[in-house]
XYZ file of C-alpha atoms in Angstrom:
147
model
C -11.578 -12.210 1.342
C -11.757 -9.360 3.032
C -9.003 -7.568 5.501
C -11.073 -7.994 8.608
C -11.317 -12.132 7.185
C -7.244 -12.370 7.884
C -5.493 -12.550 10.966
C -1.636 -11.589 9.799
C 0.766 -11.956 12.486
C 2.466 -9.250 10.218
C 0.305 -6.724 11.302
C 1.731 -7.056 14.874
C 5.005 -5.854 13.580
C 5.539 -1.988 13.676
C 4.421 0.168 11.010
C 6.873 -0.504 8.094
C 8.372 2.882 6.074
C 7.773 1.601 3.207
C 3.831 1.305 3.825
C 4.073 4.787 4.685
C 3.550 5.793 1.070
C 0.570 5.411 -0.987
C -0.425 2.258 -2.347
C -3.182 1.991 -4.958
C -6.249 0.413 -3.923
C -7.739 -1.884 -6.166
C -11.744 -3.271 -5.760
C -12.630 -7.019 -5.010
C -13.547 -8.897 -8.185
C -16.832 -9.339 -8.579
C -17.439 -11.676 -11.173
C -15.648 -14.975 -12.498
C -12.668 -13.997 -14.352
C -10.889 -16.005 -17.328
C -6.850 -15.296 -17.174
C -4.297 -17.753 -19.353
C -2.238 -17.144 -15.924
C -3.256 -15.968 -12.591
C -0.202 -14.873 -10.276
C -1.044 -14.969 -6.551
C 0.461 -12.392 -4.337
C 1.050 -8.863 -5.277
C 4.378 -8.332 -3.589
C 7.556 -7.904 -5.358
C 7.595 -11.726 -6.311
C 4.106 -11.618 -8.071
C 4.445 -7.872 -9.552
C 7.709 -9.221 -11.474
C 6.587 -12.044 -12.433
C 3.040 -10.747 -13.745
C 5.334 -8.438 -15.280
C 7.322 -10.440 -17.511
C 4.356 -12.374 -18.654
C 2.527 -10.024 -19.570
C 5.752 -8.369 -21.544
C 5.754 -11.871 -23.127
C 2.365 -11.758 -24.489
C 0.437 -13.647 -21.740
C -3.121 -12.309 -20.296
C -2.290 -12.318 -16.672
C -4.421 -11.633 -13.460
C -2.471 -10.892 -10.276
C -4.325 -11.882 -7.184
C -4.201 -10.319 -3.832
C -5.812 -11.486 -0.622
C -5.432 -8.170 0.720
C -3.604 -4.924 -0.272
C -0.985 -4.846 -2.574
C 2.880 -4.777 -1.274
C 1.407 -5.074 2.363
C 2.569 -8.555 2.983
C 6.191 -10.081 3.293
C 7.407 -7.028 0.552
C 5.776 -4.023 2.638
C 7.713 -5.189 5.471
C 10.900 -5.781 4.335
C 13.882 -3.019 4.568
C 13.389 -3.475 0.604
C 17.369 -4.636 0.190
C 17.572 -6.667 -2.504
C 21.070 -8.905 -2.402
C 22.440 -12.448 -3.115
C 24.421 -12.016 0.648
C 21.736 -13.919 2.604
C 23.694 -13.374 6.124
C 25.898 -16.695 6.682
C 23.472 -19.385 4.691
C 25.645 -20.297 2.044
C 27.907 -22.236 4.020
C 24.535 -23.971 5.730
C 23.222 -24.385 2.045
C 26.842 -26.462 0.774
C 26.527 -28.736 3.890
C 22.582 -29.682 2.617
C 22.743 -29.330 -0.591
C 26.549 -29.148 -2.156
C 28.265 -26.152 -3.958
C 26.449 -26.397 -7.800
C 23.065 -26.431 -6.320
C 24.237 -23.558 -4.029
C 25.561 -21.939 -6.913
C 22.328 -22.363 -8.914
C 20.914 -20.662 -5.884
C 23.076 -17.927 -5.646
C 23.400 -17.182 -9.301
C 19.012 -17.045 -9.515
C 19.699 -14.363 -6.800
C 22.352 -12.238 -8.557
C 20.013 -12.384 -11.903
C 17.022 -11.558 -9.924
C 18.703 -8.768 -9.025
C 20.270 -7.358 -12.235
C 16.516 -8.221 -13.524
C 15.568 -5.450 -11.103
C 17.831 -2.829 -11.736
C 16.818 -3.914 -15.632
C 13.339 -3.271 -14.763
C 13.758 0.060 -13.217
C 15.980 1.506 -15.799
C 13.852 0.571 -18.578
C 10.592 1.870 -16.998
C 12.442 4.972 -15.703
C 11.299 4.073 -12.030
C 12.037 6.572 -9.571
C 12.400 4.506 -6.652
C 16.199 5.742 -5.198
C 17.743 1.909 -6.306
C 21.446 2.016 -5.157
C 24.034 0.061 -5.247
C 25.805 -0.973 -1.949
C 28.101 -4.021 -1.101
C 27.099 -6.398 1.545
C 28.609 -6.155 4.747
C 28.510 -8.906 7.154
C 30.274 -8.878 10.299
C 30.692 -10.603 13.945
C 29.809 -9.933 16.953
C 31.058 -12.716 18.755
C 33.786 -15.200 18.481
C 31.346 -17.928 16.991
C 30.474 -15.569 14.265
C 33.865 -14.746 13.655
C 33.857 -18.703 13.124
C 30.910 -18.683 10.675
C 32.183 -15.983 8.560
C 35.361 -17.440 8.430
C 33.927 -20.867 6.359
């Protein structure tokens, strides 16, 4: 597919920051290809993860539809956190605290899998870390954060 196939409601967003640096281009495939795993969607998600199979032996293609990191990841703020605003408390009420806690520890090792990542390929990408804030503006979120 081409760019002019796709209608993104992304690109009705304003231009994200983090698009405004280079991104490699990479040609259509033009032929069949044979892959022991193909990874669709080159944004953070699908770089990692054809990243660790490939560092444990598997051939991997990663699939884009478009341009790589200009999806969901090229417009993000690119924070990377377990603190998902007020969900947990949401999350219990659905689902109960060990599946919660499942949830939130696949977050906190994503994360240290990142900061893993970068140090061992010496990435120069200005990863910090920062504790999460959340705060109120109003007496019901006062509420919220308060469960």
């Amino acid at each position: 597919m081409s760019h002019e196939q796709h209608n993104h409601s992304l690109a009705d967003f304003p231009h994200s920051y983090w698009r405004s640096y280079p991104i490699p281009h990479h040609p259509p495939m033009q032929s069949d290809q044979t892959t022991e795993v193909a990874v669709i969607g080159a944004g953070i998600v699908g770089i990692m993860t054809a990243y660790l199979l490939t560092k444990a032996g598997k051939r991997v293609t990663l699939v884009e539809a478009d341009t790589v990191l200009t999806g969901v990841t090229g417009h993000t703020t690119a924070k990377i956190t377990a603190q998902h605003a007020l969900i947990y408390d949401e999350l219990i009420q659905t689902f109960g605290k060990e599946k919660v806690r499942l949830y939130y520890d696949a977050n906190s090792d994503g994360l240290q899998l990142i900061e893993q990542v970068v140090g061992d390929l010496n990435i120069a990408c200005d990863l910090e870390k920062k504790k999460a804030v959340v705060y109120a503006s109003s007496e019901k979120g006062v509420q919220q954060i308060r469960k």
